[in-house]
Amino acid sequence: MEAQLQVKVISNEIVKPSCPTPPERRTRKLSFLDESFPAIHMPLLLVYTGKKEFTKPPLYDSPIITSLKTSLSETLTQFYPLARRLENEYTVSCNDQGIPFIVTSVDGQLNDYLNSPRKLDYLGSKFLPPLDILSLGELPITTVVPLAFQVNLFECGGVVIGSFGIHKLVDAISMLNFLKYWTAHASGRYSSLVQPDFDTIIRVFPPLSDNARVRISGGSGSSDDATGATGLSQHLNLPIKVVAKSFKFNNVDIKKLKVEGTSETVPNPTSFAVVVGFVWKHVIKAILSNDNDDNTSDDDPQAAIPTALTFGANLRSRTRPPLSMQSMGNIVACLHARLDYEHGNFSIYLN
């Protein structure tokens, strides 16, 4: 199937907000939480199947693609910081530069790629916007593009929309809010949505003062020469091997896991909890199995096998008082669970 995979760029343009940003919003300070995030990008893939009308020629001039671009432009007006550029590590310069919008045509059937054992390679390398348009790496942070989309159209009518969103400005909930607005604009249901809130995070988690930044960083606190070195390139140099796997769980499977995971201490386990617990459990089993194959004894001190689970938790519903789900920014905390296995005993630590 690799030889048949042909992704051809049909159009590559910049989509700008439909209305200019008001003067009072031209410069925007970031919250303390947003300041703490590096300029790395989160990948996202949205998969749609069976829409033959997407493939009617010419692709780049079809009513659906035109609608996507128009509604994206309208959405960027509401989510104005995402169409701008970072002035430094602490400030967004709202200059309405716009974001990349790429349309491609893909040979073959979408299901062939979704069912392939190498689907993560295909999806991650072919159907996301190219990294070079994001200006990552050693370039000044002022050139980093905060958001980009690539619409991939398949012969069968399937569509994969790939995107990168900069984590310094948005978390997963913020990105979900953006996509809801874009969908509503494209379908004409915009009037039913609540406006995004960019001000609450500044009020609840105000920006650090220059003096506070100096105390935390131990430096001058200036970011005039800030570069993307704090971003993706730095993280890719970590001396670890990352393995990505994909698993499918249908509703029946998840219901069974919930029954198995119900106990006095957890009477109503969530779908997230039971699926993550199931995967983590079997990762540990695989590690122990490999150790047994290597003839490692439980009595051997070298049998200590720590595994860690890290995930983001939405803080909006956990603050007092709770924040609106329309609150934009990185209102999230990283939680960690560590399980140590040594001498036949398991210990779990949470922080």
Short mmCIF file of C-alpha atoms in Angstrom, two decimals, residues 71-196:
data_model
loop_
_atom_site.label_atom_id
_atom_site.label_comp_id
_atom_site.label_asym_id
_atom_site.label_seq_id
_atom_site.Cartn_x
_atom_site.Cartn_y
_atom_site.Cartn_z
CA SER A 71 -16.36 29.56 8.10
CA LEU A 72 -12.75 29.20 9.27
CA SER A 73 -12.20 32.89 8.56
CA GLU A 74 -15.31 33.77 10.58
CA THR A 75 -14.20 31.52 13.44
CA LEU A 76 -10.76 33.14 13.56
CA THR A 77 -12.45 36.48 14.18
CA GLN A 78 -13.88 35.09 17.43
CA PHE A 79 -10.67 33.23 18.34
CA TYR A 80 -8.44 36.12 17.37
CA PRO A 81 -5.23 35.14 19.28
CA LEU A 82 -4.96 31.97 17.17
CA ALA A 83 -4.62 33.94 13.93
CA ARG A 84 -1.75 36.00 15.30
CA ARG A 85 1.89 35.54 16.26
CA LEU A 86 3.73 35.52 19.57
CA GLU A 87 5.56 38.76 20.28
CA ASN A 88 7.60 36.95 22.93
CA GLU A 89 7.11 34.18 25.51
CA TYR A 90 4.54 36.27 27.38
CA THR A 91 2.65 38.27 24.76
CA VAL A 92 0.56 37.70 21.63
CA SER A 93 0.71 40.40 18.94
CA CYS A 94 -2.74 40.42 17.32
CA ASN A 95 -1.72 41.40 13.80
CA ASP A 96 -4.20 39.21 11.88
CA GLN A 97 -1.53 37.35 9.92
CA GLY A 98 -3.78 34.32 9.45
CA ILE A 99 -3.10 30.58 9.41
CA PRO A 100 -2.19 28.00 6.72
CA PHE A 101 -5.06 26.08 5.09
CA ILE A 102 -3.94 23.24 2.83
CA VAL A 103 -6.12 20.99 0.65
CA THR A 104 -4.80 17.69 -0.74
CA SER A 105 -6.12 14.80 -2.80
CA VAL A 106 -5.18 11.26 -1.72
CA ASP A 107 -5.19 8.17 -3.94
CA GLY A 108 -6.79 5.07 -2.50
CA GLN A 109 -9.49 4.26 0.04
CA LEU A 110 -9.51 5.80 3.50
CA ASN A 111 -10.36 2.50 5.21
CA ASP A 112 -7.21 0.93 3.73
CA TYR A 113 -5.12 3.35 5.75
CA LEU A 114 -7.26 3.18 8.89
CA ASN A 115 -7.01 -0.63 8.94
CA SER A 116 -3.32 -0.78 8.10
CA PRO A 117 -0.87 -1.92 10.82
CA ARG A 118 1.16 1.16 9.84
CA LYS A 119 -1.73 3.59 10.05
CA LEU A 120 0.01 5.79 12.63
CA ASP A 121 2.89 6.27 10.19
CA TYR A 122 0.51 7.24 7.39
CA LEU A 123 -1.72 9.49 9.49
CA GLY A 124 1.12 11.24 11.26
CA SER A 125 3.47 11.78 8.34
CA LYS A 126 1.11 12.39 5.43
CA PHE A 127 -2.15 13.88 6.64
CA LEU A 128 -0.93 16.57 9.05
CA PRO A 129 0.30 20.01 7.94
CA PRO A 130 4.06 19.91 7.19
CA LEU A 131 6.17 20.93 10.16
CA ASP A 132 8.20 23.44 8.16
CA ILE A 133 5.22 25.79 7.80
CA LEU A 134 4.98 26.04 11.60
CA SER A 135 8.45 27.64 11.84
CA LEU A 136 9.54 25.39 14.70
CA GLY A 137 13.05 24.68 15.88
CA GLU A 138 15.71 27.36 16.16
CA LEU A 139 13.73 30.17 14.50
CA PRO A 140 12.60 33.18 16.56
CA ILE A 141 9.37 32.54 18.45
CA THR A 142 7.82 35.53 16.63
CA THR A 143 7.69 33.43 13.44
CA VAL A 144 5.95 30.40 14.98
CA VAL A 145 2.52 29.75 13.42
CA PRO A 146 -0.04 29.00 16.18
CA LEU A 147 -2.50 26.97 14.13
CA ALA A 148 -2.61 25.15 10.77
CA PHE A 149 -5.05 22.85 8.96
CA GLN A 150 -4.72 20.29 6.16
CA VAL A 151 -7.87 18.87 4.52
CA ASN A 152 -7.14 15.51 2.85
CA LEU A 153 -9.74 14.31 0.31
CA PHE A 154 -9.82 10.60 -0.64
CA GLU A 155 -11.10 8.92 -3.79
CA CYS A 156 -13.81 7.14 -1.77
CA GLY A 157 -15.18 10.42 -0.43
CA GLY A 158 -13.51 10.07 2.95
CA VAL A 159 -11.90 13.11 4.54
CA VAL A 160 -9.13 13.50 7.11
CA ILE A 161 -8.62 16.98 8.55
CA GLY A 162 -5.21 17.26 10.18
CA SER A 163 -4.19 20.17 12.37
CA PHE A 164 -1.47 21.49 14.64
CA GLY A 165 -2.38 23.84 17.50
CA ILE A 166 0.25 25.57 19.63
CA HIS A 167 0.09 24.41 23.26
CA LYS A 168 1.24 27.79 24.53
CA LEU A 169 -2.18 29.23 23.65
CA VAL A 170 -4.62 26.30 23.78
CA ASP A 171 -5.26 23.08 25.63
CA ALA A 172 -7.49 20.24 24.39
CA ILE A 173 -10.72 21.87 25.63
CA SER A 174 -9.78 25.16 23.95
CA MET A 175 -9.14 23.34 20.68
CA LEU A 176 -12.47 21.54 21.02
CA ASN A 177 -14.20 24.91 21.49
CA PHE A 178 -12.55 26.18 18.31
CA LEU A 179 -13.69 23.16 16.32
CA LYS A 180 -17.26 23.48 17.65
CA TYR A 181 -17.37 27.10 16.48
CA TRP A 182 -15.94 26.22 13.09
CA THR A 183 -18.51 23.43 12.67
CA ALA A 184 -21.34 25.74 13.74
CA HIS A 185 -20.23 28.47 11.32
CA ALA A 186 -19.99 25.96 8.47
CA SER A 187 -23.46 24.52 9.20
CA GLY A 188 -25.22 27.82 9.93
CA ARG A 189 -25.82 27.07 13.64
CA TYR A 190 -23.47 29.71 14.98
CA SER A 191 -26.11 31.72 16.87
CA SER A 192 -26.67 28.89 19.38
CA LEU A 193 -23.10 28.95 20.73
CA VAL A 194 -21.72 30.80 23.76
CA GLN A 195 -18.86 33.18 22.95
CA PRO A 196 -15.31 32.04 23.77
#
